[in-house]
Coordinates of C-alpha atoms and ligand atoms in Angstrom, one line a residue:
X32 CA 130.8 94.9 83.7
X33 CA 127.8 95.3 86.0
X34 CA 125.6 92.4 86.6
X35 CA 121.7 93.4 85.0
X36 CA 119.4 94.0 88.0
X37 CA 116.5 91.3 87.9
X38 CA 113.4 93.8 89.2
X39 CA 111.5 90.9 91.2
X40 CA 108.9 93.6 91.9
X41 CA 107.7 95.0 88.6
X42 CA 108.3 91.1 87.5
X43 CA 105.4 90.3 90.4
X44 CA 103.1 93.7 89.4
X45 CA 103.1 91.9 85.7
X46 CA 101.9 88.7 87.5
X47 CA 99.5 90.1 90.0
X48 CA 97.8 92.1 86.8
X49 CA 97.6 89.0 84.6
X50 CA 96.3 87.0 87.8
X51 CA 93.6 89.7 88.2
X52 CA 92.1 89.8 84.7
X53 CA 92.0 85.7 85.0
X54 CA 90.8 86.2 88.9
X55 CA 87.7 88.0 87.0
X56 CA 87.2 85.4 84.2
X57 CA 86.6 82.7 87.1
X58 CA 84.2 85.4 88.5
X59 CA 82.2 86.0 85.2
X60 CA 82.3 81.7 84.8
X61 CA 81.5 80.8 88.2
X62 CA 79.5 83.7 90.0
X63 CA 81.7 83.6 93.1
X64 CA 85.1 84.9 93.8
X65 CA 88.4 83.1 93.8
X66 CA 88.7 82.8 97.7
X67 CA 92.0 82.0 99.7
X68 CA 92.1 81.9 103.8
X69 CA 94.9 83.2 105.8
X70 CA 94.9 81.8 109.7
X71 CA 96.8 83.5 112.2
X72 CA 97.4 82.3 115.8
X73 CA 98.6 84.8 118.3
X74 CA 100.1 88.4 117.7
X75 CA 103.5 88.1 116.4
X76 CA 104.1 91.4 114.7
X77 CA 106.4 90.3 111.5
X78 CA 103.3 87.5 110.4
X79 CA 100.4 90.2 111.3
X80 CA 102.4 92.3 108.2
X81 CA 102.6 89.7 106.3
X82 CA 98.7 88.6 106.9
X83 CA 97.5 92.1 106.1
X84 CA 99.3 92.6 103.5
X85 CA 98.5 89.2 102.2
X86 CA 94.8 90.1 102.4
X87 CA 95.0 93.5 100.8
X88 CA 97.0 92.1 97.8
X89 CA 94.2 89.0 97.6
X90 CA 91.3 91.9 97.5
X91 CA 93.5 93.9 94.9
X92 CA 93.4 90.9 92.6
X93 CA 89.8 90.7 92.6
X94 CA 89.5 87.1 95.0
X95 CA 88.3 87.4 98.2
X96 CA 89.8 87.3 101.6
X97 CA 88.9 85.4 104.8
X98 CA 91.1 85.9 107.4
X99 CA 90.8 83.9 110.9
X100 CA 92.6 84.9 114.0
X101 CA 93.0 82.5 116.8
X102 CA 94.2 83.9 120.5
X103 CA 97.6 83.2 121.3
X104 CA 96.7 80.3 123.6
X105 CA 94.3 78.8 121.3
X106 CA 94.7 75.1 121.5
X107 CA 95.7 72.5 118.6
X108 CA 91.8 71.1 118.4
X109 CA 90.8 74.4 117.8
X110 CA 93.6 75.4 115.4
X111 CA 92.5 72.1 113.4
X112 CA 88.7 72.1 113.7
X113 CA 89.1 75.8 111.8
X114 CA 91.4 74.1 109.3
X115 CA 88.9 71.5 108.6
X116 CA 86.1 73.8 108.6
X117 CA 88.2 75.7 105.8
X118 CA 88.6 72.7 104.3
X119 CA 84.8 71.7 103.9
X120 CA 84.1 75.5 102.6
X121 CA 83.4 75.4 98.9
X122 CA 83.9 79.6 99.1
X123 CA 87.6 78.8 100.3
X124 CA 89.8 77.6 97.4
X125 CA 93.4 78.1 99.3
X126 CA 94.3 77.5 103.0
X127 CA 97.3 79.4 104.2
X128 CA 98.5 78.8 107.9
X129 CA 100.6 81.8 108.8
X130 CA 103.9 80.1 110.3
X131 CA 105.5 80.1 112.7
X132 CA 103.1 79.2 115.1
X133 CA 103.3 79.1 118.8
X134 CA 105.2 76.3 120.4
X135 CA 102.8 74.9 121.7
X136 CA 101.4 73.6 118.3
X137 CA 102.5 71.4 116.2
X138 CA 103.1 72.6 112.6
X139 CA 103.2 69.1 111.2
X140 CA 99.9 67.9 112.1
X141 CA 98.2 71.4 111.2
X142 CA 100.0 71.3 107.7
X143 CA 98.9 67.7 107.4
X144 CA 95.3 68.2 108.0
X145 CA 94.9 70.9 105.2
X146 CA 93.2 69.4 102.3
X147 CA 96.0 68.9 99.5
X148 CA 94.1 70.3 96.9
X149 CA 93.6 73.9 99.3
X150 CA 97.3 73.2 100.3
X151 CA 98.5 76.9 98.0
X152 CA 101.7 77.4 100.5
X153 CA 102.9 73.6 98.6
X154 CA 103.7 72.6 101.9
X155 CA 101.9 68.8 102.7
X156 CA 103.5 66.2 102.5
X157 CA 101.2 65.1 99.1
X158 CA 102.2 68.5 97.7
X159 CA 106.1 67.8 98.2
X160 CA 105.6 64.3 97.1
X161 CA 103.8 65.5 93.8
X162 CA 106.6 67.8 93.1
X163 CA 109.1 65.1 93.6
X164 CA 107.2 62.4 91.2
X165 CA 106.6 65.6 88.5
X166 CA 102.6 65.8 88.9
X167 CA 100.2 68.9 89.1
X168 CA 100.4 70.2 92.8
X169 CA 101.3 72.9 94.8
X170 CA 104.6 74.6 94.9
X171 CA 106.0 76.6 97.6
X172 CA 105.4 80.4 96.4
X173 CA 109.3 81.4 96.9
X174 CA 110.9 78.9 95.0
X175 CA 108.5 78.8 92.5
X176 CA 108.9 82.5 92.4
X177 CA 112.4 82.5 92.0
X178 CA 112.2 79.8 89.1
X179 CA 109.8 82.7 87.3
X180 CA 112.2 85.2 87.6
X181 CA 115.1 82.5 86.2
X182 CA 113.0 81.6 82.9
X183 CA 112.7 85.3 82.6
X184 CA 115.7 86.3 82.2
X185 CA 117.7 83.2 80.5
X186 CA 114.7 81.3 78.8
X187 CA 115.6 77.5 78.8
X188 CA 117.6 76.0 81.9
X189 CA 118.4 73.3 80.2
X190 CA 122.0 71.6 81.2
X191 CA 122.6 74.3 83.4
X192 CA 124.9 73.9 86.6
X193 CA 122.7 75.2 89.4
X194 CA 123.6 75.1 93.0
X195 CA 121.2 75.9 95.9
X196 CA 122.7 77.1 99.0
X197 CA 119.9 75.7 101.6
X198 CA 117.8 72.6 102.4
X199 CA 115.2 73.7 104.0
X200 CA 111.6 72.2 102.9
X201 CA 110.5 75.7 102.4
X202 CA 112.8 77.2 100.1
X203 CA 115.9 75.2 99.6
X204 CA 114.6 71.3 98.8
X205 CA 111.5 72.6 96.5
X206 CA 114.1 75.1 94.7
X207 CA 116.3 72.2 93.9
X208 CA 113.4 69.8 92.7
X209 CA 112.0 72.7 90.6
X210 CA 115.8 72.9 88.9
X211 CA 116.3 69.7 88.4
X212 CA 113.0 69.5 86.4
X213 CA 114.4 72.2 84.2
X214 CA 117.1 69.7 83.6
X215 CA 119.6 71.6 85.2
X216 CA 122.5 69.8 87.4
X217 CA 121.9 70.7 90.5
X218 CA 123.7 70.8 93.7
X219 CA 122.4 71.3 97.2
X220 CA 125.0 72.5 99.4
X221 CA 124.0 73.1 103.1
X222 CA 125.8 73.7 106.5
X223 CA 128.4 70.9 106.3
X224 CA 129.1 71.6 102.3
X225 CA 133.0 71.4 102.3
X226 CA 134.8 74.2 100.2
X227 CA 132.0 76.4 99.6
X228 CA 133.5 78.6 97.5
X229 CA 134.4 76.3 95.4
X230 CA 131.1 74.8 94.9
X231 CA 129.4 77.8 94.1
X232 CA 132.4 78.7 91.5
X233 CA 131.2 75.9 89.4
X234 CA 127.7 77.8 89.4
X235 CA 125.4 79.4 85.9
X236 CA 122.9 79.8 88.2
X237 CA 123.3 80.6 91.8
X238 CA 120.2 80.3 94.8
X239 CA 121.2 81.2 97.7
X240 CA 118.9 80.7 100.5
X241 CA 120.5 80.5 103.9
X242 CA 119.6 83.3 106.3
X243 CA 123.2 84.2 107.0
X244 CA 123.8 88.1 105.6
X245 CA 126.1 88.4 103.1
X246 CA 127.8 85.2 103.1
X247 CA 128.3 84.6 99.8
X248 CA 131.3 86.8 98.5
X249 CA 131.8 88.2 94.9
X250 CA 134.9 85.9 94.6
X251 CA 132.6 82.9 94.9
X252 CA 130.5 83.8 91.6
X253 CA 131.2 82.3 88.0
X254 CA 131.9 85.4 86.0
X255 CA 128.5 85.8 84.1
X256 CA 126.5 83.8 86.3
X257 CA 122.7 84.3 87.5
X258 CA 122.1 85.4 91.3
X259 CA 118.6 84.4 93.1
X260 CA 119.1 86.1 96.5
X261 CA 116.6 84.5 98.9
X262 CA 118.0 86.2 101.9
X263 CA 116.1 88.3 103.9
X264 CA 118.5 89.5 107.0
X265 CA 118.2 92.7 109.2
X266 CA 121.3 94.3 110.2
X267 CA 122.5 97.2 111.8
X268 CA 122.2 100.6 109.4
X269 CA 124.7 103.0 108.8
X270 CA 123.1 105.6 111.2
X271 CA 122.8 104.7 114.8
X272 CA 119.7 102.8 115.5
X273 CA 118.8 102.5 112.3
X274 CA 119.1 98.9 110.4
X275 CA 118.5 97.9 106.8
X276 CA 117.5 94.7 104.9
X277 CA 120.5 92.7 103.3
X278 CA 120.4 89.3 101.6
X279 CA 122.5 86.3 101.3
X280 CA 124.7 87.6 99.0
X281 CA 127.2 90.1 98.9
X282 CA 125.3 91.9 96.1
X283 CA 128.1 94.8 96.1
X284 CA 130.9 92.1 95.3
X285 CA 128.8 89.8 93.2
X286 CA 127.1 92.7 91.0
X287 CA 130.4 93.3 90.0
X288 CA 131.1 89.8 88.6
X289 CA 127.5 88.3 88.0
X290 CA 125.5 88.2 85.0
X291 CA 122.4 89.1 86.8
X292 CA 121.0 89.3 90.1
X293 CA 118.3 90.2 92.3
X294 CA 118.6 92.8 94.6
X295 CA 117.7 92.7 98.4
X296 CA 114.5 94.3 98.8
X297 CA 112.9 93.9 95.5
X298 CA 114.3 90.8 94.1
X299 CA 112.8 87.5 95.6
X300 CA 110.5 89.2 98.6
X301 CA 107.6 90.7 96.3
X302 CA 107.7 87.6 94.3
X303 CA 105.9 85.6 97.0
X304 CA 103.0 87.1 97.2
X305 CA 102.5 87.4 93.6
X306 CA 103.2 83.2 93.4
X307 CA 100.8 83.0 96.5
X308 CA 98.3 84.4 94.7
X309 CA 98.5 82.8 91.6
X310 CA 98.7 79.2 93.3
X311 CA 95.4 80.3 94.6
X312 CA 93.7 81.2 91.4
X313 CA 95.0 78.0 90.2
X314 CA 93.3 76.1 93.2
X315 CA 89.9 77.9 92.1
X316 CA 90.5 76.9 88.6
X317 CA 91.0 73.1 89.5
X318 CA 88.6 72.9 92.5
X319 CA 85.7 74.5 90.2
X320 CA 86.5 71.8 87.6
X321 CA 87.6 75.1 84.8
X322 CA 90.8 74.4 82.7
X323 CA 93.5 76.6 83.1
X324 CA 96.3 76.6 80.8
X325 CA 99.4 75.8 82.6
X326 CA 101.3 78.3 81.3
X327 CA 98.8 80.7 81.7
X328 CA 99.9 82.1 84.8
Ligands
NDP647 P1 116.3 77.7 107.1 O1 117.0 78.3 108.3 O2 115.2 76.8 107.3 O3 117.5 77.0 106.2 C1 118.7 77.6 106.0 C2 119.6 76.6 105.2 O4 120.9 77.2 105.1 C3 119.8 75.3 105.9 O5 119.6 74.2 105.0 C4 121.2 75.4 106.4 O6 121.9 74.1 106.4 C5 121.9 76.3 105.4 N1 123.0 77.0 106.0 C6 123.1 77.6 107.2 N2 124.4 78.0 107.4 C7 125.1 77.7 106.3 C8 126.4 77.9 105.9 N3 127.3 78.5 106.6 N4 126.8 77.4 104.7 C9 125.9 76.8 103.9 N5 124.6 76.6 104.2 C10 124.2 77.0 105.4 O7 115.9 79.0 106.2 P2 114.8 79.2 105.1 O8 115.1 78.2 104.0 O9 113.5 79.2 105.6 O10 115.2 80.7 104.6 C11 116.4 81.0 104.1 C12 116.5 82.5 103.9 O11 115.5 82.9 103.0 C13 116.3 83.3 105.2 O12 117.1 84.5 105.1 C14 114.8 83.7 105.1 O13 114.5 84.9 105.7 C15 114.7 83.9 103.6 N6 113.3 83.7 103.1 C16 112.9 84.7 102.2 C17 111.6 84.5 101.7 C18 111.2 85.6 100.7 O14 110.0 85.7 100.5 N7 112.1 86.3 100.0 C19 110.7 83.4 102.0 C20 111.4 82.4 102.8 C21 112.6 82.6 103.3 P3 121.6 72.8 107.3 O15 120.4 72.3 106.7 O16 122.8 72.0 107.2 O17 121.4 73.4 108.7

């Protein structure tokens, strides 16, 4: 039977129009907007899509949207006397530094200076820490998107087998923390895994987050089992000169075989905006002293 199709994009219209109606309750409580920065250094074309449509979504919500672009050569003191001028700007409630960055800058020390509290892409070292210990933080938007869309569709987690294909601090380490405090059993497999396959096979819930297309074959999925396809690969299209988006996962093979899965577009991508977003309302919430339920978004 047909695996169900988990629609990550109507799933992250839902929450961008529930983040919206609360975006105008702190408006009407506060008499400022919800605001969230986006800094971009240099001209790379993939992160000036992302930074537009990052602001346009933020406006659409009702917060507002500062964006700050730096030249291509701009140097690390000026990269980080903007981050801590963001940081010191009561108007600003979430910092987001568009990576990668040129290599001439050090991603470390910029994530590092950005105050924890404005920290909404989860990525300092207080925000992974708080994660790890189980305390209010900041939660990378992917994983914490794709743990939406999980809840969604099976409710409780509980005892599940999960394994993450992926390590990176990003995606694949935060997924795996997130799991675990669903009480799930959770395996991280990476690169030097052994047998795979055979890891995977063990799998209710599947991640795969790995950057290699197609990599993870229908024969590897637990019949029944729940697909997160992270994976976001171009590869060459059927016509000449044309390519097409693909994900981690086999999704021909594996829709055959799964439970449920999320395609590739329309699965995990739209959810990270949406999370983005809502980690910044959140940030508003706390930094303005208001209660927010924490299920409430
Ligand atoms: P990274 O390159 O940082 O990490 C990839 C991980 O995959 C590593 O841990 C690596 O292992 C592991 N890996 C590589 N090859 C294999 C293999 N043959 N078998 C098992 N594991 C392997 O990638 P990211 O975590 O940043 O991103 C992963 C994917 O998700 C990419 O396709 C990316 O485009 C996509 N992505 C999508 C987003 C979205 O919004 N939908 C957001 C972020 C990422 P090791 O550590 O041993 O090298």
């Amino acid at each position: 039977m047909a695996a169900d199709i988990i629609d990550g994009k109507a799933f992250a219209l839902d929450l961008r129009g529930r983040i919206a109606t609360l975006a105008a309750d702190f408006t009407a409580r506060t008499g400022r907007k919800a605001g969230l920065a986006v800094v971009l250094v240099g001209e790379d074309a993939a992160s000036q899509v992302y930074v537009r449509s990052k602001g346009k979504a933020t406006v659409e919500a009702g917060m507002a949207s500062f964006e700050h672009r730096l030249p291509v050569d701009a140097t690390q003191a000026e990269l980080l006397a903007l981050v801590e001028a963001l940081n010191a700007d009561p108007a600003v409630d979430g910092i987001l530094v568009q990576l990668p960055l040129p290599t001439h800058l050090d991603e470390q020390t910029v994530i590092a200076t950005i105050s924890p509290d404005k920290d909404v892409d989860g990525f300092h070292v207080i925000n992974a820490g708080r994660l790890a210990v189980g305390q209010p933080g900041y939660v990378p938007c992917t994983p914490l998107g794709c743990l939406m869309l999980l809840k969604d569709r099976l409710g409780s987690l509980s005892g599940l087998n999960a394994v993450v294909i992926g390590r990176s601090n990003i995606v694949g380490k935060p997924m795996a923390q997130l799991l675990l405090a669903e009480s799930c059993t959770v395996t991280i497999a990476h690169s030097r895994t052994r047998d795979l396959a055979e890891v995977v096979r063990r799998a209710d819930i599947v991640v795969a987050a790995v950057g290699r297309p197609e990599m993870v074959k229908g024969s590897w999925i637990k019949p029944g089992a729940t697909v997160i396809d992270v994976g976001i690969n171009r590869v060459a299209g059927t016509e000449p000169g044309k390519t097409r988006l693909v994900g981690d996962v086999d999704f021909a093979e594996a829709s055959a075989i799964a439970g449920a899965i999320t395609p590739v577009p329309g699965g995990v991508g739209p959810m990270t905006i949406a999370v983005l977003l809502r980690n910044a309302l959140v940030a508003a919430f706390r930094n303005a002293g208001l209660d927010l339920a924490d299920d409430a978004i």
